[in-house]
Amino acid sequence: MFTDFFYLLRLRGLSVSMQEWQTLLKGLSLGLHGSSLTGFYRLARAVLVHTESDFDKFDRAFVEYFKDVKSFDELPPELEDWLNTPIDPVEYDISALQNQGLDIETIRQMFEQRLREQHERHDGGTHWVGTGGASPFGNGGYYPGGIRVGGTGRSRSALQVAGERHFRDFREDTTLETRQFQLAFRRLRQFSALDDGPKDELKLDETIRATGDNAGRLQLVFGRPRRNTVKLLMLFDSGGSMWEFTQLCASLFQAVSRESKFKDLKTYYFHNCFYDDLYTKPTCLHADSVPTEWVLSQLGPDYKVIVVGDASMAPYELLSPGGCSDYYTYNKEPGIDWIGKFTSRYDRMIWLNPLPRDNWDRGYGSETIRIIQDRVPMYRLTLEGLQAGLRALVAAR
């Protein structure tokens, strides 16, 4: 049943297991979908989707698969008015109802036939789409397992709900806000060993266990706190083609600053590429400059490095001495050599690029992006890309 839908979901990036698919089929056999496409949509999403960031993938796959299905919720206005103003129900002997035991496909075919033939209101009957009766179609009636249409329980078309894509902003490949940045950066934690420092942190679970072992008499257990030992160096490209990403970079900077549990955090700025000098402010003025060689000498190889920039520039800016675009600044060594100095000193270094992934392979800047990408692992500045980059920074080597 719906086997093609199962494979389409997996093809569109949803990790649906066979056990989850069997659970969905069990739910259908129990009637948890309410014999409607909308009910099936909600049941399938609840069972098969693991995280809200995949809701949009599910919606797109759902619309793709069921695009040719005519929704029973799309009713003629006159019929919809009848169904939403039901009469008082009439008592029926449920055991005597007609058409019991019909499978859902047969009931669907009967329903479509009724819609083609019906031209007036019907209430309390056993055949037409109506209210308060024993027909398999309508609402407020007594037929077990039919198709509910209209009334307070009616939903909009599942295809319409999925097509509106309410969960577009939940996707992990969207650009980020400060809060999302903060949550992502919590992955970048490596804790100190527990054999250094004073034992001044209450261990709740151990205290409960020790108190129980002590016949209920309070036994406090203290241990050494675990502290984040990560040292982080961040380098931001500022100005020029990065102006359109100013707000995005500001959100990233705010998130890193608020995530104050790093053992040390250093932030510097550059324009297009880092050369002989880095800057302490995004304006990149000479008065705010520090020698790049000094930064390399002061910050040891235990720092993790994140570079944020579009890596897009004229090739000579990256490959030539004097390639710096600042007229009053002459770089003796080309930018690519400075990148090499950073990769030689720091084992853990990534580059976050805010440009859409398609732009990396064509158009202005694609040549320098390729050159830099060959030397520094590059990830797109989305939630998915950031999480992948942070995992690379903390992975064992």
Coordinates of C-alpha atoms in Angstrom, one line a residue:
M1 CA 0.0 0.0 0.0
F2 CA 1.5 3.4 -1.1
T3 CA 4.8 1.7 -1.6
D4 CA 5.8 4.3 -4.2
F5 CA 5.2 7.0 -1.6
F6 CA 7.6 5.3 0.8
Y7 CA 10.4 5.3 -1.8
L8 CA 9.6 8.9 -2.8
L9 CA 9.9 10.1 0.8
R10 CA 13.3 8.4 1.0
L11 CA 14.4 9.8 -2.3
R12 CA 13.5 13.3 -1.1
G13 CA 15.8 13.0 1.9
L14 CA 13.5 11.6 4.6
S15 CA 15.0 8.7 6.6
V16 CA 11.9 6.6 6.8
S17 CA 12.6 3.1 8.2
M18 CA 10.6 0.0 7.4
Q19 CA 9.5 -0.2 11.1
E20 CA 8.0 3.3 10.9
W21 CA 6.3 2.4 7.6
Q22 CA 4.8 -0.7 9.2
T23 CA 3.6 1.5 12.1
L24 CA 1.9 3.8 9.5
L25 CA 0.2 0.8 7.8
K26 CA -1.0 -0.4 11.3
G27 CA -2.4 3.0 12.0
L28 CA -4.3 3.0 8.7
S29 CA -5.7 -0.5 9.4
L30 CA -7.0 0.9 12.8
G31 CA -8.7 3.8 11.0
L32 CA -6.5 6.5 12.7
H33 CA -6.6 8.5 9.5
G34 CA -10.3 9.1 9.7
S35 CA -10.8 7.8 6.1
S36 CA -9.6 11.1 4.7
L37 CA -6.6 12.3 2.8
T38 CA -6.1 15.1 5.4
G39 CA -6.2 12.5 8.1
F40 CA -3.7 10.3 6.2
Y41 CA -1.4 13.4 5.8
R42 CA -1.4 14.1 9.5
L43 CA -1.0 10.5 10.5
A44 CA 1.9 9.9 8.1
R45 CA 3.6 13.1 9.2
A46 CA 3.3 12.2 12.9
V47 CA 4.7 8.7 12.3
L48 CA 7.3 9.2 9.6
V49 CA 8.9 12.6 10.3
H50 CA 11.6 12.7 13.0
T51 CA 12.2 16.5 13.3
E52 CA 10.3 19.7 12.5
S53 CA 13.1 20.7 10.1
D54 CA 11.9 17.8 7.8
F55 CA 8.2 18.9 7.8
D56 CA 8.8 21.0 4.6
K57 CA 10.5 18.0 2.8
F58 CA 7.5 15.9 3.8
D59 CA 5.0 18.5 2.5
R60 CA 6.7 18.8 -0.9
A61 CA 6.9 15.0 -1.3
F62 CA 3.2 14.7 -0.3
V63 CA 2.0 17.2 -2.9
E64 CA 4.3 15.6 -5.5
Y65 CA 2.8 12.1 -4.9
F66 CA -0.9 13.0 -4.4
K67 CA -1.0 15.8 -6.9
D68 CA -3.6 13.9 -9.1
V69 CA -5.9 13.1 -6.2
K70 CA -9.1 15.1 -6.1
S71 CA -9.7 16.2 -2.5
F72 CA -13.1 15.3 -1.0
D73 CA -12.9 18.5 1.0
E74 CA -13.3 20.6 -2.2
L75 CA -17.1 20.8 -2.2
P76 CA -19.6 22.8 -4.2
P77 CA -20.6 25.9 -2.1
E78 CA -24.3 24.8 -1.9
L79 CA -23.4 21.4 -0.7
E80 CA -21.0 22.8 1.9
D81 CA -23.7 25.1 3.2
W82 CA -26.1 22.1 3.7
L83 CA -23.5 20.0 5.5
N84 CA -22.5 22.8 7.8
T85 CA -26.1 23.4 9.0
P86 CA -27.1 19.9 10.1
I87 CA -30.6 18.9 11.3
D88 CA -31.3 17.2 14.6
P89 CA -30.2 13.6 14.2
V90 CA -32.6 10.7 14.0
E91 CA -32.0 7.5 16.0
Y92 CA -30.9 4.5 13.8
D93 CA -30.4 0.9 14.5
I94 CA -26.7 0.7 13.7
S95 CA -26.9 -3.1 13.1
A96 CA -29.4 -2.5 10.2
L97 CA -27.3 0.1 8.4
Q98 CA -26.7 -0.5 4.7
N99 CA -23.3 -0.8 3.0
Q100 CA -21.5 -2.0 6.1
G101 CA -18.1 -3.7 5.6
L102 CA -17.3 -1.8 2.4
D103 CA -13.6 -1.1 1.8
I104 CA -12.5 2.5 1.7
E105 CA -11.8 2.4 -2.0
T106 CA -15.3 1.3 -2.8
I107 CA -16.7 4.0 -0.5
R108 CA -14.6 6.6 -2.2
Q109 CA -15.9 5.6 -5.6
M110 CA -19.5 5.7 -4.3
F111 CA -18.8 9.2 -2.8
E112 CA -17.6 10.6 -6.2
Q113 CA -20.6 9.1 -7.9
R114 CA -23.0 10.8 -5.3
L115 CA -21.3 14.2 -5.9
R116 CA -21.9 13.9 -9.6
E117 CA -25.6 13.0 -9.1
Q118 CA -26.6 15.0 -6.1
H119 CA -28.3 18.4 -6.7
E120 CA -30.2 19.1 -3.5
R121 CA -30.0 18.8 0.3
H122 CA -30.5 15.5 2.0
D123 CA -30.8 14.9 5.8
G124 CA -31.3 11.7 7.7
G125 CA -31.1 9.3 4.8
T126 CA -29.0 6.3 3.9
H127 CA -27.9 7.1 0.4
W128 CA -26.9 10.7 -0.4
V129 CA -24.3 13.0 1.1
G130 CA -26.1 14.5 4.1
T131 CA -26.3 15.0 7.8
G132 CA -27.7 13.1 10.7
G133 CA -28.4 9.9 8.8
A134 CA -27.0 6.5 8.0
S135 CA -25.2 7.3 4.8
P136 CA -21.5 6.6 4.5
F137 CA -21.0 10.2 3.5
G138 CA -21.6 13.4 5.4
N139 CA -21.5 14.3 9.1
G140 CA -23.5 13.9 12.3
G141 CA -24.7 10.5 11.3
Y142 CA -24.3 6.9 12.4
Y143 CA -22.4 5.1 9.7
P144 CA -19.2 3.5 11.1
G145 CA -16.1 4.1 9.1
G146 CA -17.5 6.3 6.3
I147 CA -16.2 9.6 4.9
R148 CA -16.8 12.6 7.1
V149 CA -17.7 15.6 5.0
G150 CA -18.5 19.0 6.4
G151 CA -19.4 19.7 10.1
T152 CA -17.1 20.8 12.8
G153 CA -14.7 17.9 12.2
R154 CA -14.0 18.7 8.5
S155 CA -10.5 19.8 7.6
R156 CA -9.2 21.6 4.6
S157 CA -7.7 19.5 1.8
A158 CA -4.4 17.8 2.8
L159 CA -3.0 18.9 -0.6
Q160 CA -3.9 22.5 0.3
V161 CA -2.4 22.3 3.7
A162 CA 0.8 20.7 2.4
G163 CA 1.0 23.1 -0.5
E164 CA 1.0 26.1 1.7
R165 CA 4.3 24.9 3.2
H166 CA 3.9 26.3 6.6
F167 CA 7.2 24.7 7.7
R168 CA 9.4 26.3 5.1
D169 CA 11.3 28.3 7.8
F170 CA 11.9 25.1 9.8
R171 CA 14.2 23.7 7.2
E172 CA 17.9 23.2 8.1
D173 CA 19.1 24.7 4.9
T174 CA 17.6 28.1 5.6
T175 CA 19.6 31.1 6.7
L176 CA 19.9 31.6 10.4
E177 CA 18.8 33.9 13.2
T178 CA 20.8 34.7 16.4
R179 CA 18.8 32.1 18.5
Q180 CA 19.5 29.3 15.9
F181 CA 23.2 30.2 15.9
Q182 CA 23.3 29.9 19.6
L183 CA 21.7 26.5 19.6
A184 CA 24.1 25.3 16.9
F185 CA 27.2 26.6 18.8
R186 CA 26.3 24.5 21.8
R187 CA 27.7 21.6 19.7
L188 CA 31.1 23.2 19.9
R189 CA 31.9 22.1 23.4
Q190 CA 34.7 20.0 24.7
F191 CA 34.8 19.6 28.4
S192 CA 37.7 19.5 30.7
A193 CA 38.8 16.3 32.5
L194 CA 37.3 15.9 36.0
D195 CA 40.6 15.5 37.8
D196 CA 41.5 19.1 38.0
G197 CA 40.0 21.9 40.1
P198 CA 38.1 21.9 43.4
K199 CA 35.2 19.7 44.1
D200 CA 32.6 22.4 44.4
E201 CA 29.7 21.3 42.2
L202 CA 26.8 19.4 43.7
K203 CA 26.2 16.1 41.9
L204 CA 22.4 15.6 42.2
D205 CA 22.1 12.0 40.9
E206 CA 25.0 10.8 43.0
T207 CA 23.5 12.7 46.0
I208 CA 20.2 10.9 45.6
R209 CA 21.9 7.5 45.2
A210 CA 24.2 8.1 48.2
T211 CA 21.2 9.3 50.4
G212 CA 19.3 6.2 49.5
D213 CA 22.2 4.0 50.4
N214 CA 22.5 5.9 53.6
A215 CA 19.0 4.8 54.8
G216 CA 17.5 8.2 53.8
R217 CA 19.9 10.4 55.7
L218 CA 21.1 13.2 53.5
Q219 CA 24.5 12.5 52.0
L220 CA 25.8 15.3 49.7
V221 CA 28.1 14.4 46.9
F222 CA 30.3 17.0 45.3
G223 CA 32.5 16.8 42.2
R224 CA 34.7 18.9 40.0
P225 CA 32.7 20.9 37.5
R226 CA 33.1 20.3 33.8
R227 CA 34.1 23.4 31.9
N228 CA 34.3 24.0 28.2
T229 CA 37.9 24.0 27.1
V230 CA 37.3 25.2 23.5
K231 CA 39.4 28.2 22.4
L232 CA 37.8 29.8 19.3
L233 CA 39.3 32.2 16.8
M234 CA 36.7 33.8 14.4
L235 CA 37.7 35.8 11.3
F236 CA 34.9 37.8 9.5
D237 CA 35.1 39.1 6.0
S238 CA 33.8 42.7 6.1
G239 CA 32.7 45.1 3.4
G240 CA 32.4 44.9 -0.4
S241 CA 30.4 41.9 -1.5
M242 CA 29.7 41.0 2.1
W243 CA 27.6 44.0 2.8
E244 CA 24.4 42.1 1.9
F245 CA 25.3 39.6 4.6
T246 CA 25.9 42.2 7.3
Q247 CA 22.9 41.3 9.3
L248 CA 23.6 37.6 9.0
C249 CA 27.2 38.0 10.2
A250 CA 26.0 40.3 13.0
S251 CA 23.6 37.6 14.2
L252 CA 26.5 35.1 14.2
F253 CA 28.7 37.4 16.1
Q254 CA 26.0 38.1 18.7
A255 CA 25.4 34.4 19.1
V256 CA 29.0 33.6 19.6
S257 CA 29.4 36.4 22.1
R258 CA 26.4 35.3 24.1
E259 CA 27.6 31.7 24.2
S260 CA 30.1 32.8 26.9
K261 CA 31.2 29.3 27.9
F262 CA 34.2 29.2 25.6
K263 CA 37.5 29.1 27.4
D264 CA 38.7 31.9 25.1
L265 CA 37.2 33.7 22.1
K266 CA 39.1 36.0 19.7
T267 CA 37.5 37.9 16.8
Y268 CA 39.2 39.7 14.0
Y269 CA 38.1 41.1 10.6
F270 CA 39.5 41.2 7.1
H271 CA 38.4 42.3 3.6
N272 CA 38.2 39.6 0.9
C273 CA 41.2 37.7 2.3
F274 CA 43.6 38.1 5.2
Y275 CA 47.0 39.5 4.4
D276 CA 49.7 41.0 6.6
D277 CA 47.2 42.6 9.0
L278 CA 43.9 41.7 10.6
Y279 CA 41.5 44.2 12.2
T280 CA 39.8 44.5 15.5
K281 CA 36.7 46.2 14.1
P282 CA 34.6 45.5 11.0
T283 CA 35.5 48.9 9.5
C284 CA 38.9 47.5 8.8
L285 CA 40.7 50.9 9.4
H286 CA 44.5 51.0 9.7
A287 CA 44.2 52.4 13.2
D288 CA 42.5 49.2 14.3
S289 CA 45.0 46.8 12.7
V290 CA 47.2 44.1 14.2
P291 CA 49.9 42.1 12.4
T292 CA 48.6 38.8 11.3
E293 CA 51.9 37.2 12.3
W294 CA 51.4 38.5 15.8
V295 CA 48.0 36.9 16.0
L296 CA 49.5 33.6 14.8
S297 CA 52.2 33.8 17.4
Q298 CA 49.9 34.7 20.3
L299 CA 47.1 32.1 19.6
G300 CA 48.4 28.6 19.9
P301 CA 47.5 25.6 17.7
D302 CA 44.8 24.4 20.2
Y303 CA 42.5 27.2 18.9
K304 CA 39.7 26.2 16.5
V305 CA 39.3 28.6 13.6
I306 CA 36.1 29.7 11.8
V307 CA 36.4 32.0 8.8
V308 CA 33.2 33.7 7.6
G309 CA 33.2 35.1 4.1
D310 CA 32.0 34.7 0.5
A311 CA 35.6 33.9 -0.7
S312 CA 34.7 35.8 -3.8
M313 CA 37.4 38.1 -5.3
A314 CA 39.5 38.7 -8.3
P315 CA 42.1 35.9 -8.6
Y316 CA 45.0 38.4 -8.3
E317 CA 43.6 39.5 -4.9
L318 CA 44.2 36.0 -3.7
L319 CA 47.2 34.9 -5.6
S320 CA 49.5 38.0 -6.0
P321 CA 51.6 40.1 -3.7
G322 CA 50.1 43.5 -3.6
G323 CA 46.7 42.0 -4.3
C324 CA 45.0 43.7 -1.4
S325 CA 42.2 46.0 -2.7
D326 CA 43.1 48.7 -0.2
Y327 CA 45.1 51.2 -2.2
Y328 CA 47.1 52.3 0.9
T329 CA 48.0 48.7 2.0
Y330 CA 50.5 46.6 0.2
N331 CA 50.7 42.9 1.1
K332 CA 54.2 41.4 0.6
E333 CA 52.8 37.9 0.7
P334 CA 49.7 36.8 -1.3
G335 CA 46.6 35.9 0.5
I336 CA 46.8 32.3 -0.5
D337 CA 50.1 32.0 1.4
W338 CA 48.5 33.5 4.6
I339 CA 45.7 30.9 4.3
G340 CA 48.4 28.3 4.1
K341 CA 50.0 29.7 7.3
F342 CA 46.7 29.3 9.1
T343 CA 46.0 25.8 7.9
S344 CA 49.5 24.8 8.9
R345 CA 49.2 26.2 12.4
Y346 CA 45.6 25.1 13.1
D347 CA 44.3 21.6 12.5
R348 CA 40.7 22.6 13.1
M349 CA 39.7 25.3 10.7
I350 CA 36.6 25.7 8.6
W351 CA 35.2 28.4 6.2
L352 CA 31.5 29.4 6.3
N353 CA 30.3 30.8 3.0
P354 CA 26.9 32.7 3.0
L355 CA 26.5 32.4 -0.8
P356 CA 24.0 29.9 -2.3
R357 CA 25.8 26.6 -3.1
D358 CA 25.1 27.0 -6.8
N359 CA 27.1 30.2 -6.9
W360 CA 30.2 28.4 -5.8
D361 CA 30.7 26.7 -9.2
R362 CA 29.9 29.6 -11.6
G363 CA 30.0 33.3 -11.9
Y364 CA 32.1 35.9 -10.2
G365 CA 34.3 34.5 -7.4
S366 CA 33.9 30.8 -8.4
E367 CA 37.6 30.5 -9.2
T368 CA 38.8 31.8 -5.8
I369 CA 36.1 29.8 -4.0
R370 CA 37.4 26.7 -5.6
I371 CA 41.0 27.5 -4.7
I372 CA 40.2 28.2 -1.1
Q373 CA 37.9 25.3 -0.8
D374 CA 40.7 23.0 -1.9
R375 CA 42.7 24.2 1.2
V376 CA 40.0 24.8 3.9
P377 CA 36.8 22.7 4.4
M378 CA 34.0 25.0 3.3
Y379 CA 30.4 24.9 4.4
R380 CA 27.4 27.0 3.5
L381 CA 26.2 29.3 6.2
T382 CA 22.9 27.6 6.9
L383 CA 21.9 25.6 10.0
E384 CA 22.7 22.3 8.2
G385 CA 26.1 23.7 7.0
L386 CA 27.0 25.2 10.3
Q387 CA 26.2 22.0 12.2
A388 CA 28.3 20.0 9.8
G389 CA 31.2 22.4 10.1
L390 CA 31.0 22.4 13.9
R391 CA 31.0 18.6 13.9
A392 CA 34.2 18.7 11.8
L393 CA 35.8 21.1 14.3
V394 CA 35.3 18.7 17.3
A395 CA 35.8 15.4 15.5
A396 CA 38.6 13.2 16.7
R397 CA 41.7 13.2 14.4

